[in-house]
Coordinates of C-alpha atoms and ligand atoms in Angstrom, one line a residue:
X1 CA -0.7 8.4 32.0
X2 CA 2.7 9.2 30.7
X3 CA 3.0 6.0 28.6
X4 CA -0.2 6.8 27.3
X5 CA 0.4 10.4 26.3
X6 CA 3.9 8.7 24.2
X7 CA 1.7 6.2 22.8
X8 CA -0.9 8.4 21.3
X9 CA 1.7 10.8 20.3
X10 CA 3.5 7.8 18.4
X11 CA 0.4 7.1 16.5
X12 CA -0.2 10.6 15.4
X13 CA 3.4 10.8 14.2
X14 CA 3.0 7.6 12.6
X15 CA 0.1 9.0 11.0
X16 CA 1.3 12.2 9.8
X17 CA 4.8 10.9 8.6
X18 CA 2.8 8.4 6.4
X19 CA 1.4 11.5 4.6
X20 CA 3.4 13.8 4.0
X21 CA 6.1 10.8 2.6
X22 CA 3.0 10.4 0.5
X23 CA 2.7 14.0 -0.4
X24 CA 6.4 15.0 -0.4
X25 CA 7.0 11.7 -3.1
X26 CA 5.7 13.8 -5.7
X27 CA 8.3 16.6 -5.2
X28 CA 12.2 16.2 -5.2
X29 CA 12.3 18.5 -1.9
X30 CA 12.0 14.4 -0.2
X31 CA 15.0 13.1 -2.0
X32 CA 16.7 16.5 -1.5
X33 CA 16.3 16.3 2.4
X34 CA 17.3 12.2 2.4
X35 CA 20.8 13.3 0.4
X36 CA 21.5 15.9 2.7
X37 CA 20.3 13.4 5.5
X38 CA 22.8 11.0 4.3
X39 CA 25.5 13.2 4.2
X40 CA 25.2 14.4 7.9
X41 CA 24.9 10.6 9.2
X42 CA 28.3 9.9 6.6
X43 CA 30.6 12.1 8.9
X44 CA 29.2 10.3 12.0
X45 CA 29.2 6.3 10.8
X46 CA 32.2 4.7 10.1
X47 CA 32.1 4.0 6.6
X48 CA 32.9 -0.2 7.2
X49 CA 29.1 0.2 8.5
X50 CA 27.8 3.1 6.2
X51 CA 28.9 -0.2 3.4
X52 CA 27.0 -2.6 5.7
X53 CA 23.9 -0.7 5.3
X54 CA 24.2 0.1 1.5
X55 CA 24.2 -3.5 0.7
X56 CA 21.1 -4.0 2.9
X57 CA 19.3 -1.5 1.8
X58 CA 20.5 -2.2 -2.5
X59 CA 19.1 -6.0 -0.8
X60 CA 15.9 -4.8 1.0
X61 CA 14.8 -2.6 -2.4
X62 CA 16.7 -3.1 -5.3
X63 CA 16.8 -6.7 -5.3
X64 CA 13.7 -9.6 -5.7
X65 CA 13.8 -11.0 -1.9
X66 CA 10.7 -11.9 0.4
X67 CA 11.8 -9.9 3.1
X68 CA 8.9 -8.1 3.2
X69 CA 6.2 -11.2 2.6
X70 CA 7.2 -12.6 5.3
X71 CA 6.8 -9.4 7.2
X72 CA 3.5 -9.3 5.6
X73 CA 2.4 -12.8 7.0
X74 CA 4.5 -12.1 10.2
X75 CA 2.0 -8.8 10.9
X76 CA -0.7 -10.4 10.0
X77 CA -0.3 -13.2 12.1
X78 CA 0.2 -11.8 15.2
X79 CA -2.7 -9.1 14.5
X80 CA -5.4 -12.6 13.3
X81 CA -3.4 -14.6 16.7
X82 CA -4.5 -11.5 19.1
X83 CA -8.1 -11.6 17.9
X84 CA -8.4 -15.2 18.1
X85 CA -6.5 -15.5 21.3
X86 CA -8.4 -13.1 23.2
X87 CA -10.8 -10.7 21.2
X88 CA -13.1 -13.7 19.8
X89 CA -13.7 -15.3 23.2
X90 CA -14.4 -12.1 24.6
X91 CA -16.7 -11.3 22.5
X92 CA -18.7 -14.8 22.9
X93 CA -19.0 -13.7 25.9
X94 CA -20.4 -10.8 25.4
X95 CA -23.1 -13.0 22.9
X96 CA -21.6 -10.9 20.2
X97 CA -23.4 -12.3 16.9
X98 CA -21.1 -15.1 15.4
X99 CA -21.4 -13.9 11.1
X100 CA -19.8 -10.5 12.6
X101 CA -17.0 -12.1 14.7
X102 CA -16.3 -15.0 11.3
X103 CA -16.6 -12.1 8.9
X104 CA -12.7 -11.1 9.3
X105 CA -11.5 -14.7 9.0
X106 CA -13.4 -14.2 5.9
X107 CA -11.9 -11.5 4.4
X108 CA -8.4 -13.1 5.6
X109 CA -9.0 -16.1 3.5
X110 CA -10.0 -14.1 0.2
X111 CA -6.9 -11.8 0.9
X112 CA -4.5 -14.6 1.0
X113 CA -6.0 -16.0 -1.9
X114 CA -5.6 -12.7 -4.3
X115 CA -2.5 -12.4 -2.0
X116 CA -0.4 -15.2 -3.3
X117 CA -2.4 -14.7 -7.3
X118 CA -0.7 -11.4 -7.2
X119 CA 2.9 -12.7 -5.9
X120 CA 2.8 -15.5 -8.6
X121 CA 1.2 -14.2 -11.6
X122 CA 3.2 -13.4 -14.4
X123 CA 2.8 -9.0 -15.0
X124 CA 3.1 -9.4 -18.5
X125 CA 6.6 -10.0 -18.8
X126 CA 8.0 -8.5 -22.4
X127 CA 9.8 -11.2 -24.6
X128 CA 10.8 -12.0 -28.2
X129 CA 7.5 -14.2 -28.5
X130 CA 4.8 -11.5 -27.5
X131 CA 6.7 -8.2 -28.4
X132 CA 5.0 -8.0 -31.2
X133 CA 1.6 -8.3 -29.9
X134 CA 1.9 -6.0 -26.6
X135 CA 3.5 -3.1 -29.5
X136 CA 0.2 -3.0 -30.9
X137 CA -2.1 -3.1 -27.9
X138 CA -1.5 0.7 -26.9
X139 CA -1.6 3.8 -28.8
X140 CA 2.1 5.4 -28.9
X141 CA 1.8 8.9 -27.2
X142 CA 5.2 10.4 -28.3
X143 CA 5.6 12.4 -25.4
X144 CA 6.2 9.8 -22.4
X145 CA 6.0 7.0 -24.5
X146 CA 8.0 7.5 -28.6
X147 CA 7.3 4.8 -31.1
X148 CA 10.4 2.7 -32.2
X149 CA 12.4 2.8 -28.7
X150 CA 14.5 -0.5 -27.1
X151 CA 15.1 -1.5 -23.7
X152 CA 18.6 -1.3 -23.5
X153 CA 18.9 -4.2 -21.1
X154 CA 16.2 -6.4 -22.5
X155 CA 16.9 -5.5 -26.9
X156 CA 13.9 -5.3 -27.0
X157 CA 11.2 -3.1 -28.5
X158 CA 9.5 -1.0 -25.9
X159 CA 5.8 -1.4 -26.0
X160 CA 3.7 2.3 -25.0
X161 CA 2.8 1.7 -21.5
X162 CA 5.7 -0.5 -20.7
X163 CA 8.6 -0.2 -18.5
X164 CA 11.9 -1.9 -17.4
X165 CA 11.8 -3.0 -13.5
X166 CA 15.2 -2.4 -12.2
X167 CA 14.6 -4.8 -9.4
X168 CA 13.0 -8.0 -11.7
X169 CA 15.2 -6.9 -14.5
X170 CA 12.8 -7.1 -17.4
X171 CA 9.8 -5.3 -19.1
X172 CA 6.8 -5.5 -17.8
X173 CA 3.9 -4.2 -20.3
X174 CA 1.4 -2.0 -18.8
X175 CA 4.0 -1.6 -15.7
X176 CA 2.3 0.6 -12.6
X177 CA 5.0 -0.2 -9.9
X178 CA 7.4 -3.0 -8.1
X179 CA 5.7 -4.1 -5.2
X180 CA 8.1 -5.3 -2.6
X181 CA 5.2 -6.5 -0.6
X182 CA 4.4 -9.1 -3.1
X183 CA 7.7 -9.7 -4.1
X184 CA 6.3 -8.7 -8.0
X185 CA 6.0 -6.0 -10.2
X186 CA 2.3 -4.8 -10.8
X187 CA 1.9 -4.8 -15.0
X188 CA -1.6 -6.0 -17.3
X189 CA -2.0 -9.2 -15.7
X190 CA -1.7 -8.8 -12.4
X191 CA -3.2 -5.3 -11.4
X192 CA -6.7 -7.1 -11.0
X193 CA -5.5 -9.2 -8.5
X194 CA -3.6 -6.6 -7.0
X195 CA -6.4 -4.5 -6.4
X196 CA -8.9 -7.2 -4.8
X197 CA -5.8 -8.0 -2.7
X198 CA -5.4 -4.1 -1.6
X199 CA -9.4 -4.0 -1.2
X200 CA -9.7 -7.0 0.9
X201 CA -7.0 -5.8 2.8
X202 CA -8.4 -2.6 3.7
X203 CA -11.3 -4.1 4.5
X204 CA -10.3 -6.7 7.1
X205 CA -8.2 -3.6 8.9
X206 CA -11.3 -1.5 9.1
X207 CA -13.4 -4.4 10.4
X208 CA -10.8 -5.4 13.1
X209 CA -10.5 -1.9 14.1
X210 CA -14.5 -1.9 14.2
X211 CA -14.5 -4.9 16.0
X212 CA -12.3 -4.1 18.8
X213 CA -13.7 -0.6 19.4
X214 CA -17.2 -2.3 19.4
X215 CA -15.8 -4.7 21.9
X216 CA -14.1 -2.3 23.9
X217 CA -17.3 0.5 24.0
X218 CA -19.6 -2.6 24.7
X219 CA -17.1 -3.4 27.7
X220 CA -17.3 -0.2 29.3
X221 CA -21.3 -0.2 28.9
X222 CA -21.8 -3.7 30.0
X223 CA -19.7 -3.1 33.4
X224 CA -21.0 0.5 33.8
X225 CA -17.4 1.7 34.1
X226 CA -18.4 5.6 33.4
X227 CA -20.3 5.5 36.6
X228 CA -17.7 4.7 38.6
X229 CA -14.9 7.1 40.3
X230 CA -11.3 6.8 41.2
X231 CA -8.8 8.6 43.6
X232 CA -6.3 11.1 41.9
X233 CA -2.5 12.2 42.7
X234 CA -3.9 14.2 45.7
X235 CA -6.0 11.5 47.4
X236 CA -9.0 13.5 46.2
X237 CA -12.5 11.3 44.2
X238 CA -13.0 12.2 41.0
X239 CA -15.8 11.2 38.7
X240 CA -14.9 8.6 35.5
X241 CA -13.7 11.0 32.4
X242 CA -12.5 9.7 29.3
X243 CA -8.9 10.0 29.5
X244 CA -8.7 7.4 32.6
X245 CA -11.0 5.3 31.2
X246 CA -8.6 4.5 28.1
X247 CA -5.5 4.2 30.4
X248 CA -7.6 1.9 32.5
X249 CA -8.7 0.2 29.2
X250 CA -5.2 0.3 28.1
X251 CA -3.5 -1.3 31.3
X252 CA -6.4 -3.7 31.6
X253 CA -6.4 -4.7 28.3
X254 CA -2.8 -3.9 27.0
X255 CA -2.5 -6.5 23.6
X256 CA -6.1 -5.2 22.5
X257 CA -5.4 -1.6 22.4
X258 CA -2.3 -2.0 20.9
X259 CA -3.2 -3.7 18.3
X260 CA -6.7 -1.3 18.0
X261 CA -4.2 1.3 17.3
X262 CA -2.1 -0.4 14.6
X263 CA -4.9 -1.2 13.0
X264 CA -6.6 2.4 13.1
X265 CA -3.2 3.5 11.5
X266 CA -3.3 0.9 9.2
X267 CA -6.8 1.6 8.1
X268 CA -6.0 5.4 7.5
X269 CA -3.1 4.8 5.4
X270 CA -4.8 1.8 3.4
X271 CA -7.8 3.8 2.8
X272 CA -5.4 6.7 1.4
X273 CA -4.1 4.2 -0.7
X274 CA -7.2 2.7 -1.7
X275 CA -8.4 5.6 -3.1
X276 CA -5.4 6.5 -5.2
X277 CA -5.2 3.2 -7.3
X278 CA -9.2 3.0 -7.8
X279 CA -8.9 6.3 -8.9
X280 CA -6.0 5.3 -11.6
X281 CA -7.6 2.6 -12.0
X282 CA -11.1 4.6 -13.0
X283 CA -8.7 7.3 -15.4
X284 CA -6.8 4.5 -17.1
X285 CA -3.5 5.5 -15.7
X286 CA -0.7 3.6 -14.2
X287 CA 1.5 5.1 -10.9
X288 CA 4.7 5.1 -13.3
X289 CA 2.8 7.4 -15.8
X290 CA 1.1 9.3 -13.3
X291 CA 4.2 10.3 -11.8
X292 CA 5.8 11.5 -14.8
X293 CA 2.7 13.0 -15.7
X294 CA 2.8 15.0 -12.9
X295 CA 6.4 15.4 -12.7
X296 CA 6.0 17.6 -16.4
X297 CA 2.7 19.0 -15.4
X298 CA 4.5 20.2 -12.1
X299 CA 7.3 21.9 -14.1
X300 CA 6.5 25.5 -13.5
X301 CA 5.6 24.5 -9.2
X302 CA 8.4 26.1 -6.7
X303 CA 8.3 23.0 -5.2
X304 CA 9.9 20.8 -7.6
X305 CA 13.6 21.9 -8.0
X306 CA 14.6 20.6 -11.5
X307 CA 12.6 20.9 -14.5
X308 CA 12.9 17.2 -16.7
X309 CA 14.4 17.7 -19.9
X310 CA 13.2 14.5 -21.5
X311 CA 9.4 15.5 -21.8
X312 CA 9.3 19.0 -23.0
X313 CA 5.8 19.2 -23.6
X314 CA 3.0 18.6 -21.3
X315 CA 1.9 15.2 -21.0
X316 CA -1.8 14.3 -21.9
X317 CA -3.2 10.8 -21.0
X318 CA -4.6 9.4 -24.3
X319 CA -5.7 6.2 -22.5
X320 CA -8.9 7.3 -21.0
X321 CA -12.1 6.0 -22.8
X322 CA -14.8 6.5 -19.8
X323 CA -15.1 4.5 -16.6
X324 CA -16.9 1.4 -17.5
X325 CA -14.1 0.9 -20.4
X326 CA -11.0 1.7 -18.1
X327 CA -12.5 -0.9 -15.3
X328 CA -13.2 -3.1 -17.9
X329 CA -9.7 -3.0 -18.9
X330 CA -8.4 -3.8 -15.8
X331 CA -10.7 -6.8 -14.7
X332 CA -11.7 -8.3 -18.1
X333 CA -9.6 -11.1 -18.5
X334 CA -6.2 -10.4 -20.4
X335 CA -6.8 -12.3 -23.4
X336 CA -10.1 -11.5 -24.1
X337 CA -8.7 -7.7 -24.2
X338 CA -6.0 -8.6 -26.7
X339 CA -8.3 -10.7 -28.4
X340 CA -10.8 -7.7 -28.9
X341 CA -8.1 -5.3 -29.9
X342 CA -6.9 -7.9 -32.6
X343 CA -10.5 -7.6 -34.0
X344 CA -10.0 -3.6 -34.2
X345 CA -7.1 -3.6 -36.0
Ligands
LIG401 ZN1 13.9 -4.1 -20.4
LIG402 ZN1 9.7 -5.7 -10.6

């Protein structure tokens, strides 16, 4: 019962630290609390190790490395190897129908597709042969984004829209964020891939986590498990409640319930995410500019502790023209975009 009470407790806490990182990455108050962090753990680590883990984390974060696919495809693995290993032929048994039980190998075949599109895919790297086109793609907004600006790094002209990636160490035009999940920065020609990669995603954790609830509910009805009773601390019978019935579940099924609670977690925070990019995706904006959107627009909030100097006046997203034209931004086919914009000029 003890392990049980931890487990669920780690979940919520899971849960919860997942958003409010989500919520307190708008506001400096998070990097505020990680300096002072760091400071406490720098009188207690000796600072041969404090180096150590400097380089690891400039490796993990600030440098292109497929730590994290592989602990993408590691995860996944073992989630897809428990349901094939034991959920699947438990739920034969059970004459579960077969399109339901096939349906997430589905969805894991179209996610590893758009998966490894999205790892591969050139952004829309910025070079001296297509500068000139990406400068006239987007209208310059003078607030985040002033005409006749250069990448220091790159000499190059910065298109609006674009950005340097400190990690990949180049522009990237249209540039939302560096996903270290795909190893790639997210720019024009690659967010469509990205987001089929994130919606497929979602979906296969919500359908095993239906699955293995299903399977799990249908257990306890088939074997009429709520009927029965069980002897407590004191030697006294008590009648089937809910609480032992998951630590039963849980110590008769150990793997399954694990992995049902990764997978609700994962769901939750997917879905979160889900939501934000289709709905910068439906506004026209990109992470990078909603941030600093909302960084300026947050100026006057007690909660963010310096005001940027750089954008003086509030930020207004000139990129918007209505939700069929935004989507069809995003997933019409890159050239036929710049092709259509040529025609406008
Ligand atoms: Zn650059
Ligand atoms: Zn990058």
């Amino acid at each position: 019962m003890d392990f049980l009470v931890l487990f669920l407790f780690y979940l919520a806490l899971l849960l919860i630290g997942g958003v409010v990182i989500c919520i307190c990455s708008k506001t400096h108050r998070l990097k505020g609390l990680v300096r002072r962090g760091a400071q406490i753990f720098s009188y207690i680590i000796p600072e041969c190790l404090q180096r150590a883990m400097r380089r690891f984390l400039h490796y993990l974060f600030h440098s292109r490395n497929y730590t994290f696919v592989i602990l993408h495809l590691v995860l996944q693995g073992m989630v897809y190897g428990e349901y094939t290993w034991e959920i699947f032929g438990y739920c034969q048994e059970l004459e579960f129908s077969l399109y339901y039980l096939l349906l997430p190998y589905l969805l894991l075949i179209v996610n590893l597709f758009f998966f490894t599109v999205t790892c591969i895919t050139n952004p829309a790297i910025i070079t001296k042969a297509n500068e000139l086109l990406f400068l006239q793609v987007y209208e310059f907004d003078e607030v985040m984004f002033p005409k006749n600006m250069k990448c220091s790094t790159c000499d190059l002209r910065k298109p609006a829209r674009s950005k340097h990636c400190g990690v990949c160490n180049w522009c990237v035009h249209r540039f939302d964020h560096h996903c270290v999940w795909v190893n790639n920065c997210i720019g024009a020609w690659n967010i469509r891939y990205f987001l089929i990669y994130l919606l497929t995603l979602t979906a296969s954790a919500v359908t095993m986590a239906i699955v293995c609830t299903t399977f799990l509910v249908h257990l306890v009805l088939v074997s009429d498990l709520y009927e029965e009773a069980y002897i407590d601390d004191l030697g006294h019978f008590q009648a089937m409640d809910t609480v032992f019935l998951v630590e039963y579940l849980f110590l008769s099924f150990p793997r399954i319930v694990f992995m049902l609670g990764f997978v609700m977690v994962l769901s939750f925070l997917l879905c979160g995410y889900l939501c934000f990019a289709l709905y910068l995706a439906a506004t026209n904006q990109t992470t990078n500019e909603w941030y600093r959107g909302n960084w300026t627009r947050c100026q006057h909030c007690p909660l963010v502790a310096r005001v940027p100097s750089a954008m003086p006046q509030a930020y207004q997203n000139i990129h918007s023209h209505g939700l069929w034209s935004n989507l069809r931004e995003i997933f019409l086919p890159a050239f036929l975009h710049y092709e259509r914009k040529k025609k406008e000029w």
